[in-house]
mmCIF file of C-alpha atoms in Angstrom:
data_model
loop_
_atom_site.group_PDB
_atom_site.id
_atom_site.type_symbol
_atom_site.label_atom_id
_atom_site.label_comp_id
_atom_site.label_asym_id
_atom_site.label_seq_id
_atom_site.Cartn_x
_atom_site.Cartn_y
_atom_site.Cartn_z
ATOM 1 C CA UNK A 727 -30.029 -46.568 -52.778
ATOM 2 C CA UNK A 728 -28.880 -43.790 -50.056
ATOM 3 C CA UNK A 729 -30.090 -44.277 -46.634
ATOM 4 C CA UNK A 730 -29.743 -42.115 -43.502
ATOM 5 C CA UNK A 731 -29.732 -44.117 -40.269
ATOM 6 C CA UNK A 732 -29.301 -44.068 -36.647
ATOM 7 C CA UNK A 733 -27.806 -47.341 -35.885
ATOM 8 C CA UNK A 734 -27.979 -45.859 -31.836
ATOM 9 C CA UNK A 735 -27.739 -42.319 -30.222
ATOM 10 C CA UNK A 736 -25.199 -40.629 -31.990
ATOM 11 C CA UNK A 737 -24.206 -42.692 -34.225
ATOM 12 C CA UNK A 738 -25.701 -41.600 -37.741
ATOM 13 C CA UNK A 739 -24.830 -43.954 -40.870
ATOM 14 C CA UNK A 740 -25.026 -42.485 -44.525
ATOM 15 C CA UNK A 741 -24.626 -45.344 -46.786
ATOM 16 C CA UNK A 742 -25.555 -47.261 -50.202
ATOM 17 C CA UNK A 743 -27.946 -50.376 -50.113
ATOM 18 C CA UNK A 744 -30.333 -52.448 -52.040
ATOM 19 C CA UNK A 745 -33.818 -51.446 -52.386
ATOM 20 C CA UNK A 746 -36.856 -52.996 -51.266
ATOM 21 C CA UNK A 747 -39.865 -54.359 -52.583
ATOM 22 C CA UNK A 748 -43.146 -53.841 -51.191
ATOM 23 C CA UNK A 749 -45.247 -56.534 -49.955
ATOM 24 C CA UNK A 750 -48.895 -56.840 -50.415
ATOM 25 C CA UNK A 751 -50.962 -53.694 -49.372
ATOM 26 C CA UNK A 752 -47.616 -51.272 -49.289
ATOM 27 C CA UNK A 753 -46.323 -49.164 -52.339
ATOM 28 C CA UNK A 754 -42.576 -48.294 -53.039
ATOM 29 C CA UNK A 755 -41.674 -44.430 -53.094
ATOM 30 C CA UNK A 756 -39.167 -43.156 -55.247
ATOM 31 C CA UNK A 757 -38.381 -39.909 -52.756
ATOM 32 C CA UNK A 758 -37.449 -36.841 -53.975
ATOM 33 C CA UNK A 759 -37.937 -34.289 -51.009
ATOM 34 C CA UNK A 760 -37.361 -35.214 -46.954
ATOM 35 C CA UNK A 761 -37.187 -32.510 -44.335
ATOM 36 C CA UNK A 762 -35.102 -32.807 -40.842
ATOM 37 C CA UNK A 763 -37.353 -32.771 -37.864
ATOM 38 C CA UNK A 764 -36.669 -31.862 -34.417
ATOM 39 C CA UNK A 765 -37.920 -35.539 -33.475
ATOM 40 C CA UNK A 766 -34.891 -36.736 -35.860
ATOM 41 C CA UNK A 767 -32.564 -35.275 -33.729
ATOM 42 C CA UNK A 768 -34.308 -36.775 -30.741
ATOM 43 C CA UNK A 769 -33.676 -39.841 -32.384
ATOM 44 C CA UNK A 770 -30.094 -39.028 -33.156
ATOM 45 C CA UNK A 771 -29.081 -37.723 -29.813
ATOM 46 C CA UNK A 772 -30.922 -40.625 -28.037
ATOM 47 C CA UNK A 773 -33.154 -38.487 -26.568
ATOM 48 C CA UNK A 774 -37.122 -39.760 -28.356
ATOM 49 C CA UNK A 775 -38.565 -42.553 -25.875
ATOM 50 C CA UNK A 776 -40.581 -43.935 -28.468
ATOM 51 C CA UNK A 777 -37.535 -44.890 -31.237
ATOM 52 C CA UNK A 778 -36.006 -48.803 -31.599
ATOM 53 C CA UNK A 779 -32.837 -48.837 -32.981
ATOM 54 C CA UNK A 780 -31.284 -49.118 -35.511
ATOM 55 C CA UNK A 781 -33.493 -47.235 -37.494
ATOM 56 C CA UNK A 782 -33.810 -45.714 -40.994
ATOM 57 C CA UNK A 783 -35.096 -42.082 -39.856
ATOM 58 C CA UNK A 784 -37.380 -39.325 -41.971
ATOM 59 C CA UNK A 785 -41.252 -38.622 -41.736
ATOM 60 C CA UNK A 786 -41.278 -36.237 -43.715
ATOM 61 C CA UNK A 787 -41.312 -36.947 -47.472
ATOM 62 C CA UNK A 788 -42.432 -36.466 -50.762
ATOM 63 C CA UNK A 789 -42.095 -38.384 -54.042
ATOM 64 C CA UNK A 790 -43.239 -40.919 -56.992
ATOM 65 C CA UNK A 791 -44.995 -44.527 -56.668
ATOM 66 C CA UNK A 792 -42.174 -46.514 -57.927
ATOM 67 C CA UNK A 793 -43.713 -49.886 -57.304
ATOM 68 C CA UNK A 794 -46.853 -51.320 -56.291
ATOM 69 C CA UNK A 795 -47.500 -54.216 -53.826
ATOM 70 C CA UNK A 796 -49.829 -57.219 -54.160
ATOM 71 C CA UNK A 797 -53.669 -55.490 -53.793
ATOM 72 C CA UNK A 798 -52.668 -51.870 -54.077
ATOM 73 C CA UNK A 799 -55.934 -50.545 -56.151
ATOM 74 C CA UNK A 800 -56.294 -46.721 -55.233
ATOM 75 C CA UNK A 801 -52.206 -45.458 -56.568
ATOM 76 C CA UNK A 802 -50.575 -46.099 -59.554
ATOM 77 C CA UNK A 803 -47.080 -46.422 -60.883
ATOM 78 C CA UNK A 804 -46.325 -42.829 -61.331
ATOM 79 C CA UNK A 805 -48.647 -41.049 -59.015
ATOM 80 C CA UNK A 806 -47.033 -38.032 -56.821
ATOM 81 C CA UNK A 807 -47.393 -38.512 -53.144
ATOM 82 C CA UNK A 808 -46.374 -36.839 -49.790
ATOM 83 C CA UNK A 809 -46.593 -39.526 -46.820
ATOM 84 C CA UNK A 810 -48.731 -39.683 -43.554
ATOM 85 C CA UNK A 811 -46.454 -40.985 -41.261
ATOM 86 C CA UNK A 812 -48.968 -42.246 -38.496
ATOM 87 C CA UNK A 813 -49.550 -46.172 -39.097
ATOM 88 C CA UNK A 814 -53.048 -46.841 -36.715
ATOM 89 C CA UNK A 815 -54.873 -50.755 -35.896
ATOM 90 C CA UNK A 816 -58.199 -49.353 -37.035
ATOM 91 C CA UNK A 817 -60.183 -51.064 -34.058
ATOM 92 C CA UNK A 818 -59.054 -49.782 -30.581
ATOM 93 C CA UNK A 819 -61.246 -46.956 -28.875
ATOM 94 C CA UNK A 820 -59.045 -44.185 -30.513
ATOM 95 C CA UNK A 821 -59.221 -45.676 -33.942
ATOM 96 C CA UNK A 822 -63.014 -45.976 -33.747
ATOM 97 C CA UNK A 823 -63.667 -42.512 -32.501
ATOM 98 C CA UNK A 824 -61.089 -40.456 -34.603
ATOM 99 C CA UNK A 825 -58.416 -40.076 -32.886
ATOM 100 C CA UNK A 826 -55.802 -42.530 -35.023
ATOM 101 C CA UNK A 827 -53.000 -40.347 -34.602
ATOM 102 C CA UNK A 828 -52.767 -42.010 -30.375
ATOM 103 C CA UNK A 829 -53.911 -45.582 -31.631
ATOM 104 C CA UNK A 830 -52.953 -48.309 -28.729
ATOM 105 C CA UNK A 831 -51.040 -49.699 -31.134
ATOM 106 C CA UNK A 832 -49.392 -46.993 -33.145
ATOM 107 C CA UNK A 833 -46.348 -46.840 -35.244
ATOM 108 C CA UNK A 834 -45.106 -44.074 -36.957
ATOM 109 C CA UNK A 835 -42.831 -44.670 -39.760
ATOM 110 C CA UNK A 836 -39.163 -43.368 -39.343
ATOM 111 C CA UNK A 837 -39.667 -44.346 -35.718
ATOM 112 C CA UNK A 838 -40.964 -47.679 -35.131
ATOM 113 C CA UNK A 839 -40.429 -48.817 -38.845
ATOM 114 C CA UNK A 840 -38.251 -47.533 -41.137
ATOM 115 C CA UNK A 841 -38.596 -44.076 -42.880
ATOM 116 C CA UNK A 842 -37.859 -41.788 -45.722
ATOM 117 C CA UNK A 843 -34.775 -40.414 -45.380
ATOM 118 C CA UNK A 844 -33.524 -43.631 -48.417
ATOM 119 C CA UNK A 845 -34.145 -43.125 -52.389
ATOM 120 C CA UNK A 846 -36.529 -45.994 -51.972
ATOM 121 C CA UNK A 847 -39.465 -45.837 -49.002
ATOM 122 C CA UNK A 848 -41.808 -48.634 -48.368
ATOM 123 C CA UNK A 849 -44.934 -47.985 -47.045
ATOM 124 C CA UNK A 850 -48.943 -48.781 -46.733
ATOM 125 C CA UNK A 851 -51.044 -47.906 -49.042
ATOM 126 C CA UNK A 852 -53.153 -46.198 -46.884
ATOM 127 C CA UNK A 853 -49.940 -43.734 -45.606
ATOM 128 C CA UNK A 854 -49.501 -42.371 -49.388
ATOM 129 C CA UNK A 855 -51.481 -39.679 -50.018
ATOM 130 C CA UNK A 856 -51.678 -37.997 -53.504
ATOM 131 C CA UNK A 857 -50.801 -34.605 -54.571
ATOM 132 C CA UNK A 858 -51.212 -32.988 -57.893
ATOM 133 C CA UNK A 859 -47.991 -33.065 -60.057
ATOM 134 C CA UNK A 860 -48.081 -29.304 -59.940
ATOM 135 C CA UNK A 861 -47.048 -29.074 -56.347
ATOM 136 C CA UNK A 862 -43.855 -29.244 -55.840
ATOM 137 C CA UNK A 863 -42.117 -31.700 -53.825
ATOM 138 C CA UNK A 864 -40.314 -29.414 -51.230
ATOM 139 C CA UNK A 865 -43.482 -27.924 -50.077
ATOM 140 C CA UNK A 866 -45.498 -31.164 -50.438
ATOM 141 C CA UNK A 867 -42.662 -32.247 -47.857
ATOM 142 C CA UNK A 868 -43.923 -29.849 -46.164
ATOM 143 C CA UNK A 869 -47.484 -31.132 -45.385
ATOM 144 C CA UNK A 870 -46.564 -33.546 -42.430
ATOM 145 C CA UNK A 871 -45.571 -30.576 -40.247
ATOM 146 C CA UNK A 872 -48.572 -28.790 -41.255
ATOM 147 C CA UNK A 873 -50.402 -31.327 -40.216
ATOM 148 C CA UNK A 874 -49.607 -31.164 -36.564
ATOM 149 C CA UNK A 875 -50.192 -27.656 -36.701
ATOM 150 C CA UNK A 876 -53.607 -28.271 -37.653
ATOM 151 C CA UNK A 877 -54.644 -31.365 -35.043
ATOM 152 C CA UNK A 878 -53.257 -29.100 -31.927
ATOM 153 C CA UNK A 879 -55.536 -26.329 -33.415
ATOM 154 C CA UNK A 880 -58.357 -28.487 -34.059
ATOM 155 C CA UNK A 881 -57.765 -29.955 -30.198
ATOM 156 C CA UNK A 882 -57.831 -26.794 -29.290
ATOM 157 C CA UNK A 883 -60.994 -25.594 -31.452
ATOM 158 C CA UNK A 884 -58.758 -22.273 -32.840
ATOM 159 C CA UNK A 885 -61.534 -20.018 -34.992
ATOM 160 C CA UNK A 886 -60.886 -16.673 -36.707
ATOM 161 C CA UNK A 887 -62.790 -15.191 -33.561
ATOM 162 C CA UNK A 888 -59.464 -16.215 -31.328
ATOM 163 C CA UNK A 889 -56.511 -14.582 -30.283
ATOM 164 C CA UNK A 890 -53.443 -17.118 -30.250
ATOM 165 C CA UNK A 891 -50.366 -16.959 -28.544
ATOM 166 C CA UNK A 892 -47.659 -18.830 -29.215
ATOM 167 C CA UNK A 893 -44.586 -19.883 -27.930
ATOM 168 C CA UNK A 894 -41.541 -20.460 -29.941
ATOM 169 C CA UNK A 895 -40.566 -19.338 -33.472
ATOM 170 C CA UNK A 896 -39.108 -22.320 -34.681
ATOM 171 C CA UNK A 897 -40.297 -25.294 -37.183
ATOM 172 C CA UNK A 898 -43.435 -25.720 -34.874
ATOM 173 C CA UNK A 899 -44.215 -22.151 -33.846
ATOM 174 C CA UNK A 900 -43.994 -21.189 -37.803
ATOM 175 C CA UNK A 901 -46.322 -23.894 -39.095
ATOM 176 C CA UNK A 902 -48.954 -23.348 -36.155
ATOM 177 C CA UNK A 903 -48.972 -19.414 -37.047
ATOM 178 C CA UNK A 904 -49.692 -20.253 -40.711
ATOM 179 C CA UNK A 905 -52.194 -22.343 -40.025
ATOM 180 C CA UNK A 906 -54.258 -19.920 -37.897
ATOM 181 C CA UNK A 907 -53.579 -17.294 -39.782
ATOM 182 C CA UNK A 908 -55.168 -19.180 -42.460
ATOM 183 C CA UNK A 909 -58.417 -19.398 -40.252
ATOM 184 C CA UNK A 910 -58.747 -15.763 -39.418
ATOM 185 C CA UNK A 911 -57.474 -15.860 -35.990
ATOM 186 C CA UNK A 912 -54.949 -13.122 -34.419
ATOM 187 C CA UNK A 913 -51.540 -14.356 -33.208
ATOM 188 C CA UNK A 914 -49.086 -13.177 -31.059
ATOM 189 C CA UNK A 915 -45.283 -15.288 -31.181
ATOM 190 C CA UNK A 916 -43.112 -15.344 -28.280
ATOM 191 C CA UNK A 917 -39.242 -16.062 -28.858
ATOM 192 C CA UNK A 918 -36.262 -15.409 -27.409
ATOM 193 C CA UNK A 919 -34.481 -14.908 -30.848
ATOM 194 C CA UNK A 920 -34.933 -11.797 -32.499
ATOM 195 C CA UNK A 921 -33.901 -13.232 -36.341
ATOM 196 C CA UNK A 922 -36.822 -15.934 -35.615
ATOM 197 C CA UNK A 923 -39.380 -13.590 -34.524
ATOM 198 C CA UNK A 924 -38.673 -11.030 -37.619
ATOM 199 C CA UNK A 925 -39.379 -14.089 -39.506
ATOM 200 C CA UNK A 926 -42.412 -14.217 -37.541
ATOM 201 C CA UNK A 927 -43.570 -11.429 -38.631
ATOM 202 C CA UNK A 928 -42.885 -12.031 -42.286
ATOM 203 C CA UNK A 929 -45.471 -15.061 -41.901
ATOM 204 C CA UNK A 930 -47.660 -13.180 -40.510
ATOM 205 C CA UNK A 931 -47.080 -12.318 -36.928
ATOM 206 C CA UNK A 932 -50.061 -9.812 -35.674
ATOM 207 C CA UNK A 933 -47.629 -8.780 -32.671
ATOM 208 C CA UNK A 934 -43.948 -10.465 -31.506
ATOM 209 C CA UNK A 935 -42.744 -10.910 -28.417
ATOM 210 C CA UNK A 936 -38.929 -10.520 -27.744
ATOM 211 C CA UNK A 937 -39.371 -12.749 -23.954
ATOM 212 C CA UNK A 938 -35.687 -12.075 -23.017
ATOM 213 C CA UNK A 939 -36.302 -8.410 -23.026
ATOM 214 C CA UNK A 940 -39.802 -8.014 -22.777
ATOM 215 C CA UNK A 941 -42.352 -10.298 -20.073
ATOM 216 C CA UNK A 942 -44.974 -12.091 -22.308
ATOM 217 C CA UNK A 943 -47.534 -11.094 -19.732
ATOM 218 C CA UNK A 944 -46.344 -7.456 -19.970
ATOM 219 C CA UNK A 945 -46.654 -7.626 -24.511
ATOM 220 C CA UNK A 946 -49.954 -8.833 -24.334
ATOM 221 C CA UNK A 947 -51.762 -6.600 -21.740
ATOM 222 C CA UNK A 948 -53.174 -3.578 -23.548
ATOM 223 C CA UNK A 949 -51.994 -5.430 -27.246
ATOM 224 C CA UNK A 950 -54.223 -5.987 -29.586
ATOM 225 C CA UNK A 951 -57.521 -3.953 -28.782
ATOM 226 C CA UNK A 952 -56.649 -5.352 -24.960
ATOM 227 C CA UNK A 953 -57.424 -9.154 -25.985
ATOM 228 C CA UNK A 954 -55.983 -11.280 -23.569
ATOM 229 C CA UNK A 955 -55.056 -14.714 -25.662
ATOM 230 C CA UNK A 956 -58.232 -17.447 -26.209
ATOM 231 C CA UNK A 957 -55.837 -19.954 -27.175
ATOM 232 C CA UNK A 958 -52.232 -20.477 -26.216
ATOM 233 C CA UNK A 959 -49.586 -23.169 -27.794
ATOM 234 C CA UNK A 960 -46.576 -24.382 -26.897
ATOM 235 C CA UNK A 961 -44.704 -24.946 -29.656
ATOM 236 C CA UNK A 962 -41.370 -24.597 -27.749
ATOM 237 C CA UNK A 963 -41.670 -27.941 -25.246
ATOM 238 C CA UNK A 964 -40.365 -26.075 -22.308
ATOM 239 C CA UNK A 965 -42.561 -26.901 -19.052
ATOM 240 C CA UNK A 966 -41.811 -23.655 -17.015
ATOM 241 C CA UNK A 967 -43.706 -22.104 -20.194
ATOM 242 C CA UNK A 968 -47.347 -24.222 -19.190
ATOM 243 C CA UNK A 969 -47.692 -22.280 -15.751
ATOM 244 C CA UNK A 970 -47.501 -18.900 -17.377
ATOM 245 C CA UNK A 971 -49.712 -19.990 -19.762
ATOM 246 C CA UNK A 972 -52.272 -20.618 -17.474
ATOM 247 C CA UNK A 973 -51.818 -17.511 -16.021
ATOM 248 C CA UNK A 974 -52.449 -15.749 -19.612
ATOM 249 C CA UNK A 975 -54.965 -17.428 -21.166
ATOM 250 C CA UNK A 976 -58.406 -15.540 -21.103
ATOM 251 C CA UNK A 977 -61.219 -17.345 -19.466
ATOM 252 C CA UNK A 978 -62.839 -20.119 -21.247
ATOM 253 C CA UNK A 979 -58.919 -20.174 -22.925
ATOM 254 C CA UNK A 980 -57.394 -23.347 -24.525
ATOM 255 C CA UNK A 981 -53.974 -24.709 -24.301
ATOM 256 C CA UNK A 982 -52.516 -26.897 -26.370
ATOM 257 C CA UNK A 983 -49.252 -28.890 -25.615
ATOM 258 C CA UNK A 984 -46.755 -29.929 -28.746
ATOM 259 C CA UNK A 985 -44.014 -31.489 -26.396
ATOM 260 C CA UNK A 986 -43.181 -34.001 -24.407
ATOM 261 C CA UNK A 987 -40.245 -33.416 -22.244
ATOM 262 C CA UNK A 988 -40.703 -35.712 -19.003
ATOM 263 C CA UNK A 989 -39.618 -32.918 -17.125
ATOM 264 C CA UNK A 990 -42.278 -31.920 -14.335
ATOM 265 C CA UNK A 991 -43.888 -28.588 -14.440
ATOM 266 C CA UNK A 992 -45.916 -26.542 -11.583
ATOM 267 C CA UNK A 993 -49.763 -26.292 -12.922
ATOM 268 C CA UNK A 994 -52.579 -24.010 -10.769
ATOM 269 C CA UNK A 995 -55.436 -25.850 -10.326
ATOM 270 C CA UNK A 996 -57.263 -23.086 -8.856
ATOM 271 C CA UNK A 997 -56.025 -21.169 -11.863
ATOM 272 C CA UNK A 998 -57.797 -23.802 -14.689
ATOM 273 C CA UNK A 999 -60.625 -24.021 -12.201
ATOM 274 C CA UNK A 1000 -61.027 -20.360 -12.132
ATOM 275 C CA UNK A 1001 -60.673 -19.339 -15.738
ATOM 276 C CA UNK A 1002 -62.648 -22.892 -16.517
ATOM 277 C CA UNK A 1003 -59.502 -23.249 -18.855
ATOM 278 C CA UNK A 1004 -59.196 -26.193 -21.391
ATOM 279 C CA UNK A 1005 -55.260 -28.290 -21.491
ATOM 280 C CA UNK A 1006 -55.051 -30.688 -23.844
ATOM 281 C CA UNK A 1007 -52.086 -32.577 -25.343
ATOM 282 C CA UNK A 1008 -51.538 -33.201 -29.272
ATOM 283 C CA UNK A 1009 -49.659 -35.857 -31.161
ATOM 284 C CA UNK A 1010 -48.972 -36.165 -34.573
ATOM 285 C CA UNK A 1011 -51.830 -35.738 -36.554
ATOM 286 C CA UNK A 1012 -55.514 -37.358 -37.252
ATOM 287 C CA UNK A 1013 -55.277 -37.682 -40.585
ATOM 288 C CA UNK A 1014 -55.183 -33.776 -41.804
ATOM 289 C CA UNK A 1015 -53.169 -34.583 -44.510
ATOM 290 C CA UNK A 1016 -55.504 -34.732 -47.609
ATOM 291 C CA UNK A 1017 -56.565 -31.443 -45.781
ATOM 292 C CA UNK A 1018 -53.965 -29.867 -45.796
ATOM 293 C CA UNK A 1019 -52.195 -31.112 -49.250
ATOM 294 C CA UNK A 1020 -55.703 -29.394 -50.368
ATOM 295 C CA UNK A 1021 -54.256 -25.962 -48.900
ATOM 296 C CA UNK A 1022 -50.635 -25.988 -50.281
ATOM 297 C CA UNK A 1023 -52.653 -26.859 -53.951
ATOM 298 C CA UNK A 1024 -55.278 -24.230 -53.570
ATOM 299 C CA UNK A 1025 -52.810 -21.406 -52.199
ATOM 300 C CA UNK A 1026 -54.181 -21.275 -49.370
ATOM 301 C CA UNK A 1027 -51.230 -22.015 -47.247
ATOM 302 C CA UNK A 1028 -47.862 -21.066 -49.112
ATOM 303 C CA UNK A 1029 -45.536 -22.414 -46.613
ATOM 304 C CA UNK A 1030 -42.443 -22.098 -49.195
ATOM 305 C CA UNK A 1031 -40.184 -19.947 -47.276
ATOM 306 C CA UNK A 1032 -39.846 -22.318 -44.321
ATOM 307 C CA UNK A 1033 -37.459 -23.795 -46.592
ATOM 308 C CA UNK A 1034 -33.756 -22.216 -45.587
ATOM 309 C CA UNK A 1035 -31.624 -24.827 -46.946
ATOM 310 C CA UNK A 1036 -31.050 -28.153 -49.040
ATOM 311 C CA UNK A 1037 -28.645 -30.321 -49.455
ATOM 312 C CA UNK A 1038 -27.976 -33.825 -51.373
ATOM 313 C CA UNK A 1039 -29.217 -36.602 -49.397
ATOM 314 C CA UNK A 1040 -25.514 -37.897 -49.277
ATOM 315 C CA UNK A 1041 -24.383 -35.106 -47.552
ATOM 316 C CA UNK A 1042 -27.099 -35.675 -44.894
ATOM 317 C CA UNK A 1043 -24.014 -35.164 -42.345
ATOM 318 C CA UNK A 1044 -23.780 -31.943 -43.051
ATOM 319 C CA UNK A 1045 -27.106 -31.137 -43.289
ATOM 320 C CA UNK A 1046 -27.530 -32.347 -39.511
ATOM 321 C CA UNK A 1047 -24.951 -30.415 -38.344
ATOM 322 C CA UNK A 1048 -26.200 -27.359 -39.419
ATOM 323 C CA UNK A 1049 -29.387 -27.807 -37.559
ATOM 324 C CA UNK A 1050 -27.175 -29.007 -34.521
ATOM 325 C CA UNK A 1051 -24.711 -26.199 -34.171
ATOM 326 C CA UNK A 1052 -26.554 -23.363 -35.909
ATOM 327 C CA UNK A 1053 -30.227 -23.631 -35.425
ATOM 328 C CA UNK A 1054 -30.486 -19.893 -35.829
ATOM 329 C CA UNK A 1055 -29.835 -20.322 -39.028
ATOM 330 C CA UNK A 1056 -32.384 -23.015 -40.130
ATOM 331 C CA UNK A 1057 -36.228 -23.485 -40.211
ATOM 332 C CA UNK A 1058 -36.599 -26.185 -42.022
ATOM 333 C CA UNK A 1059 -33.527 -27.783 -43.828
ATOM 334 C CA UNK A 1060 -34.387 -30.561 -46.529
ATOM 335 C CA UNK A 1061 -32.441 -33.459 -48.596
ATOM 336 C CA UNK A 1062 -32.966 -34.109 -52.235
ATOM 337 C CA UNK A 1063 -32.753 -37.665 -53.632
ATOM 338 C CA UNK A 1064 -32.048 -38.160 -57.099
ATOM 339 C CA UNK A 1065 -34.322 -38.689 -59.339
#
């Protein structure tokens, strides 16, 4: 089977290798979609503190139950799946109350265990979620990222009554915007990339925000029937962003944190005292999946056109180093494994 490793920071390994069974409770995956996330070229540049090496990468993925493991009773041989890449104990405080997706002892596959960028993924039962053989497997693919957009929202408690703003016009930025969109809330993007905000717009941007020419602050005062933003997200992981932030976020505002560069960051207390503001951080995602594979089926979400390019999964070198040296070019680039 192809598989796309990292064997260690910069050092990414395309090669041919036997496929795996599964063992009892875990079902084999015949993929056939995988996206390229920003956290796989963490991995590859050395740069995600939560990777072992070497590791088979991908968390994003789509495909057919090839094989089943001992005690597998809820999939069959067959069934189309997209997989949930966050692998929780069950029994620690965050397990018990609902929040999985920070489990004491988490693993997420294509991280701690292996992943989905291989013809052939093992994983729990539990971490296969089915989708209707009408959906496609490029926008099933699709559903991970959604899902993150919809646990920072949910953190933050977005409703169609908000105004968001959010930072960055990339992979994250686009997939938040959707998502609260979807809910009836008003959203304002802030880029410094003109191509990505007039694709912004074309997902439904109320108002974009060119930041290299124009102060954020500045775009949003008077914008909007003079809303000042409810709920503000950081979809671009830069910490000079979080003070400003604070400093436009209405009272009684929310805002929710995607990144985690280690980098320090100035933060008002008098300011989130003041306003009574709300920061919380998000990770992954508590189990929105079946959610939001409900979306892409219903129509609800057609996330499609995140899709700029796709290459064979053997020319996964390629694919990378489009999304290293021209990310203004890409959104979300995907492999296909053969059939």
């Amino acid at each position: 089977m192809v598989t796309i490793s990292v064997r260690e920071p910069h050092a990414l390994l395309v090669d041919t290798r036997e496929a795996t069974a599964p063992g009892p409770g875990e079902v084999a995956i015949s993929v056939r979609r995988a996206g390229i996330c920003g956290s796989d070229m963490h991995i590859l540049h050395g740069s995600n503190p939560f990777v072992t090496y070497p590791r088979i990468i991908g968390h994003e993925f789509a495909g057919v139950v090839s094989a089943l493991g001992a005690g597998v009773s809820h999939l069959a041989i067959g069934d189309h799946v997209v997989a949930d890449p966050v692998i929780s104990c069950g029994h620690c405080h965050p397990c018990r109350t609902g929040r999985s997706n920070v489990c004491a002892k988490l693993q997420v596959i294509g991280v701690h265990r292996d992943g989905g960028f291989r013809s052939v993924a093992i994983v729990p039962e539990a971490n296969a979620v089915k989708i209707a053989p009408s959906l496609g497997f490029d926008v099933a693919a699709l559903a991970e990222p959604l899902a993150v957009a919809a646990n920072v929202l949910w953190r933050t408690a977005c409703t169609r009554d908000d105004v968001v703003l959010i930072y960055g016009a990339g992979t994250v930025g686009i997939t938040v915007l959707q998502v609260a969109k979807m809910r009836g809330a008003r959203c304002i993007v802030a880029d410094i990339d003109a191509d990505r905000l007039e694709r912004a717009r074309t997902f439904g941007a109320d108002l974009v925000v060119h930041s290299r020419e124009r102060s954020v602050g500045e775009a949003v005062a008077g914008e909007l029937d003079g809303l000042v933003p409810s709920v503000v997200i950081d979809g671009a992981g830069i910490p000079a962003l979080l003070a400003e932030a604070c400093r436009l976020a209405a009272p009684a505002g929310r805002i929710g944190l995607l990144g985690f560069s280690p980098a320090p960051c100035n933060v008002s207390q008098q300011e989130i005292v003041r306003k009574e503001l709300t920061l919380v951080g998000s990770r992954l995602n508590r189990r929105f999946i079946p959610e939001v594979v409900g979306w892409l089926e219903s129509g609800a979400l057609k996330p499609a056109g995140m899709i700029t390019q796709t290459f064979p999964a053997q020319e996964a070198r390629a694919a990378f180093d489009l999304v290293e040296q021209h990310p203004e070019r890409t959104l979300k680039v995907q492999l296909a494994f053969d059939a």
